[in-house]
Coordinates of C-alpha atoms in Angstrom, one line a residue:
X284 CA 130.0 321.5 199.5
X285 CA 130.3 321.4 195.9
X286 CA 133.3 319.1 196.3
X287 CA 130.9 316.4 198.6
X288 CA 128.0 317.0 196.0
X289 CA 130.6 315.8 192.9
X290 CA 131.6 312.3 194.7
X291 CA 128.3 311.5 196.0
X292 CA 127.5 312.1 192.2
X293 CA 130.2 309.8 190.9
X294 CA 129.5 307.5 193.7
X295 CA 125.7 307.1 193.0
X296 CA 126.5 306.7 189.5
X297 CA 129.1 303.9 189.9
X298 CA 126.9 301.9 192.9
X299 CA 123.6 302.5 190.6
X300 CA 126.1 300.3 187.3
X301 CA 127.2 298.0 189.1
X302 CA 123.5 297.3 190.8
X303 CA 121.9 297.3 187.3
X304 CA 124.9 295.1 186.5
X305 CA 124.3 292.5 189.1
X306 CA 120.4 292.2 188.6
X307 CA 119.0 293.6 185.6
X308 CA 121.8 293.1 182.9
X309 CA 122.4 289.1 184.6
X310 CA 121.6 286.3 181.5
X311 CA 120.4 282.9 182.9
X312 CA 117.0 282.0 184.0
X313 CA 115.6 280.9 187.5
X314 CA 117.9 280.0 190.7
X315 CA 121.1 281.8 188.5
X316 CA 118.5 285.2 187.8
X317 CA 117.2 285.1 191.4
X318 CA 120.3 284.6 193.6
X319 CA 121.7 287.7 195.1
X320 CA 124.8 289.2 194.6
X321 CA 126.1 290.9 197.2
X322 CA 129.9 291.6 199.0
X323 CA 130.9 288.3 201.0
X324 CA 131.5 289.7 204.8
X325 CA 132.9 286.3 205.9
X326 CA 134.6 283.3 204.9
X327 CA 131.2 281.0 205.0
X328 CA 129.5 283.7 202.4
X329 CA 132.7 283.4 200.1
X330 CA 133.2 280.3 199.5
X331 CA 129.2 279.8 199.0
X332 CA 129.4 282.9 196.4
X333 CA 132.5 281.0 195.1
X334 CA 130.4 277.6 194.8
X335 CA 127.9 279.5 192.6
X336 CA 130.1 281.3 190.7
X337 CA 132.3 278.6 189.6
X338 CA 129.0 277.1 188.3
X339 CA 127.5 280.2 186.6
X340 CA 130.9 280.9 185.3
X341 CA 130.6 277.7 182.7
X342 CA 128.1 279.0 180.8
X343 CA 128.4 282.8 181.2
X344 CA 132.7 283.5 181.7
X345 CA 132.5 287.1 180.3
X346 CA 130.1 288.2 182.4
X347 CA 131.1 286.5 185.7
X348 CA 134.6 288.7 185.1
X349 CA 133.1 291.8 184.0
X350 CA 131.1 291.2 187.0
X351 CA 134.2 290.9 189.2
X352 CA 136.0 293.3 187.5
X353 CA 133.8 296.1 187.9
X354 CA 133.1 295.0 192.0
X355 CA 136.7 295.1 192.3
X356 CA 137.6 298.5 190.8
X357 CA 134.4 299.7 192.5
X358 CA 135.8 299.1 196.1
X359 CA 139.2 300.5 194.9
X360 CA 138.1 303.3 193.6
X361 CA 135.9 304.4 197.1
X362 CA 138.3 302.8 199.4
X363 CA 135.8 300.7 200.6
X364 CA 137.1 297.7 202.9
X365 CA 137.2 293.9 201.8
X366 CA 139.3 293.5 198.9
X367 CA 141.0 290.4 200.5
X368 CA 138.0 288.8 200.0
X369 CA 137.7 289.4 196.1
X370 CA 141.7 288.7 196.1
X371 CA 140.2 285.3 197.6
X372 CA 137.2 284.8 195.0
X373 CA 139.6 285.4 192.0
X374 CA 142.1 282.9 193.0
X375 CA 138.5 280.9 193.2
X376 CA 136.9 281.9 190.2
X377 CA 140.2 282.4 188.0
X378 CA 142.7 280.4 189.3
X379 CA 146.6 281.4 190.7
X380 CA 147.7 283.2 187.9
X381 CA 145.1 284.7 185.8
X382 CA 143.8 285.4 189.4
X383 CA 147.1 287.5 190.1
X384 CA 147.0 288.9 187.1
X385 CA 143.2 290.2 187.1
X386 CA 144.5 291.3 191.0
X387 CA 147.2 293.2 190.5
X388 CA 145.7 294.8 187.4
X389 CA 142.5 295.9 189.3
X390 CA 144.2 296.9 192.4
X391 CA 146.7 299.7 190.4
X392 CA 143.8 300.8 188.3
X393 CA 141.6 300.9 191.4
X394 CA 143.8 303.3 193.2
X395 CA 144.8 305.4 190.7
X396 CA 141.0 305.6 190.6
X397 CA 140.9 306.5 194.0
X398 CA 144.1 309.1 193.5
X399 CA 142.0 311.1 191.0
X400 CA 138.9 311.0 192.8
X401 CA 140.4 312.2 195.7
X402 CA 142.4 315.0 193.6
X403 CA 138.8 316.0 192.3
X404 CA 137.0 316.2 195.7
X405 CA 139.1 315.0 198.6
X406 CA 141.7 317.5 199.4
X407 CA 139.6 319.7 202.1
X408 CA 137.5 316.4 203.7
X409 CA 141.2 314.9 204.1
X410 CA 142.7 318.4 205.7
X411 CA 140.0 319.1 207.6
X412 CA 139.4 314.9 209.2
X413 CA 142.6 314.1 209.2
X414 CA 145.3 317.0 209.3
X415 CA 147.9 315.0 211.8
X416 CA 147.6 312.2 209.5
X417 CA 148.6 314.6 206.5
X418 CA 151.2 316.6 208.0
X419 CA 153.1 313.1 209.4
X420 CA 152.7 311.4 205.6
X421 CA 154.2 315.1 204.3
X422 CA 157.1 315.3 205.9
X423 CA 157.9 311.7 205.4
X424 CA 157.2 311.7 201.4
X425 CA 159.7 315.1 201.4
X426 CA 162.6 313.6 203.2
X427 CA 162.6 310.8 200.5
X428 CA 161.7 312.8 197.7
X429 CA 164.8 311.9 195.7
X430 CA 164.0 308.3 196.5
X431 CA 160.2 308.5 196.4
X432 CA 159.5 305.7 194.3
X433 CA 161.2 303.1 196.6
X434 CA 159.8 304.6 199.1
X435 CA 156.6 304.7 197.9
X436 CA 157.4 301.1 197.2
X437 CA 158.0 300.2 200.9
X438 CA 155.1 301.4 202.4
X439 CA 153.2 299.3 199.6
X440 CA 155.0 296.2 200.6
X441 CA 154.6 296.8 204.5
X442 CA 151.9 294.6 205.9
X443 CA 150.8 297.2 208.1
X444 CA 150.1 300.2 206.2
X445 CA 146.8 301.5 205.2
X446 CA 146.7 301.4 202.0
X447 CA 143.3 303.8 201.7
X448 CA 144.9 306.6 203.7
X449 CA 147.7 306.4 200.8
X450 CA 145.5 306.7 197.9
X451 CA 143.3 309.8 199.1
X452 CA 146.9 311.0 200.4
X453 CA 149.1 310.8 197.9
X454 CA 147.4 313.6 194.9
X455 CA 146.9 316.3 198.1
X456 CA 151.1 315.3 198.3
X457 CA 152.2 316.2 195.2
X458 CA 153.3 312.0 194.8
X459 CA 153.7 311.7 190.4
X460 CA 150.5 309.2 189.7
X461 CA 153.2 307.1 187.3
X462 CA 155.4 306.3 190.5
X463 CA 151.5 306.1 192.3
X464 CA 150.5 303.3 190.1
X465 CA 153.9 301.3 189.8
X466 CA 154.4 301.7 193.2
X467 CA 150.9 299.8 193.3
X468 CA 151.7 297.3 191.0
X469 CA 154.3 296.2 192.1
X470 CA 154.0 296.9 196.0
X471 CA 151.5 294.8 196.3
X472 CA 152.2 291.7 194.6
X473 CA 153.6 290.0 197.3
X474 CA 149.9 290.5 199.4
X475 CA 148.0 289.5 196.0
X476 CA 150.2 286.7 195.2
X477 CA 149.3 285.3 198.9
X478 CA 145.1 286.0 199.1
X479 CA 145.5 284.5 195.3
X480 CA 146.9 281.2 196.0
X481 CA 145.0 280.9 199.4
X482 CA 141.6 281.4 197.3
X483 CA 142.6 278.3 194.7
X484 CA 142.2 276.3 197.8
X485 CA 139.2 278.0 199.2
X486 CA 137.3 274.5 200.1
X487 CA 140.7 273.9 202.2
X488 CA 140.9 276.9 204.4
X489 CA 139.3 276.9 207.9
X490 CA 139.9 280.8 208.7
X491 CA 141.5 283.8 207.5
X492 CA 144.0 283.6 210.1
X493 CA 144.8 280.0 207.7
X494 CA 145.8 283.4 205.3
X495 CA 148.4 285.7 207.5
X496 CA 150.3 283.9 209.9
X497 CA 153.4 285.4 212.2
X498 CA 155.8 284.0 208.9
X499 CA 154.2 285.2 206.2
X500 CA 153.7 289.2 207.5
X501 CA 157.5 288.7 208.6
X502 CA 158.4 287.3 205.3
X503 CA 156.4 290.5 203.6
X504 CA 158.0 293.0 206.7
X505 CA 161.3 291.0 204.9
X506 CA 160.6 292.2 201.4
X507 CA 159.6 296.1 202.4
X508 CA 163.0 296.5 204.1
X509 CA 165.0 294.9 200.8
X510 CA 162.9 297.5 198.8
X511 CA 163.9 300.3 201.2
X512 CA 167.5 299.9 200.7
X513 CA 167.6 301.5 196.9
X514 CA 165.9 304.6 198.2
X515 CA 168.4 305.0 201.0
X516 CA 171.3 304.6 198.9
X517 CA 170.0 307.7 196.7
X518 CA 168.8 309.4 199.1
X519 CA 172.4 309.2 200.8
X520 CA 173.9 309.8 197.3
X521 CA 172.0 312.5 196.7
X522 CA 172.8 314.4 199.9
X523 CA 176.8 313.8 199.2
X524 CA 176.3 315.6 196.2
X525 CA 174.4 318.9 197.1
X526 CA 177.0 318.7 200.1
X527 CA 179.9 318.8 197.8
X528 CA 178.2 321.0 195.4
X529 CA 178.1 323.4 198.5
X530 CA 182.0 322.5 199.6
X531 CA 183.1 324.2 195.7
X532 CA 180.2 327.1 195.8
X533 CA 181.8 328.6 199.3
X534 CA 185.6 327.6 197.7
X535 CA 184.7 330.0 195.1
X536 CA 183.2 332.5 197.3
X537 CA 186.4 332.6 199.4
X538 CA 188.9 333.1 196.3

């Protein structure tokens, strides 16, 4: 109980800054004070946020991106879905590459958000909701401890893996928040580098399906097995050498 009472806490306080944020603490006057701000749930909503936005962002640019960063690192931090559609509005808002950038950033501090959170209060929701879950994402991080990282880095790149099960996950198993937040950075790149350049053409796109077609998730399924192969090796290496440390151990035993 004490555990639920500190994230509804932390939660409340974060959704409570970032509504103050949106409405009190917005400069303009009139139609820019008055529109509301909310989390775009389809593609219509975005790009009408993004027509506004790009507007607003002319006379007001540090507060539009404080204003994006904190939504973004907001739904990182509480795993909350939708983050393809801020991956969208930066590309919008920022452009390709300041739009990565601001991505990528967001999305490792985000999670590393979410990894402490979920090392402060998670650990028994986690265990108690979902202990199959758990169990199957221990036994996979211990067989490639002595590759973790790559491996870590290959369930990043995979299209397919949740990515909020892996945050709340990873503290309960014992996965080093450096190779948490590199693994991050970089394992999702590929995914940011897409919803990035698809949002500088917003105005162009028709539907999200425009976004992930059969090529691209086999081009990123492509990328995830590349960055499994370093992991293999050392995991392969590593089990040559413990059996070869064993092979002189019983030699000695037997003299």
């Amino acid at each position: 109980m004490r555990s639920l009472a500190g994230f509804f806490l932390v939660f409340g306080c974060a959704t409570f800054y970032l509504y103050v944020l949106s409405t009190r603490l917005r400069p303009g006057r009139g139609r820019e004070a008055e529109r509301s701000l909310v989390f775009p749930s389809d593609l219509d909503e975005l790009r009408e946020m993004a027509d506004f936005l790009q507007d607003y962002k002319r006379e007001h640019q540090s507060y539009v991106t404080l204003l994006f960063c904190s939504a973004y690192l907001y739904k990182q931090a509480f795993a909350i879905p939708g983050s393809s559609f801020l991956n969208l509005l930066a590309g919008a808002l920022f452009g390709p590459w300041t739009g990565l950038f601001l991505c990528c950033t967001l999305t490792s501090l985000g999670a590393t958000s979410c990894y402490f959170l979920s090392q402060a209060f998670g650990k028994q929701i986690l265990i108690l909701y979902f202990p199959e879950k758990v169990s199957m994402m221990q036994n996979k991080i211990e067989e490639n401890r002595s590759g973790l990282f790559f491996f870590l880095l290959f369930l990043r790149l995979f299209p397919m893996t949740p990515n909020w099960f892996l945050n709340l996950s990873s503290p309960i198993l014992n996965v080093p928040v450096g190779q948490f937040f590199f693994s991050v950075l970089i394992g999702l790149l590929p995914y940011n580098f897409i919803c990035v350049q698809t949002g500088s053409i917003l105005s162009q796109i028709k539907s999200l399906d425009d976004m992930f077609s059969w090529g691209t998730l086999l081009k990123l399924l492509a990328i995830a097995l590349v960055a499994l192969i370093p992991g293999t090796i050392v995991k392969r290496f590593s089990h040559h050498k413990l059996e070869g440390k064993e092979l002189i151990v019983n030699g000695r035993k037997s003299m």
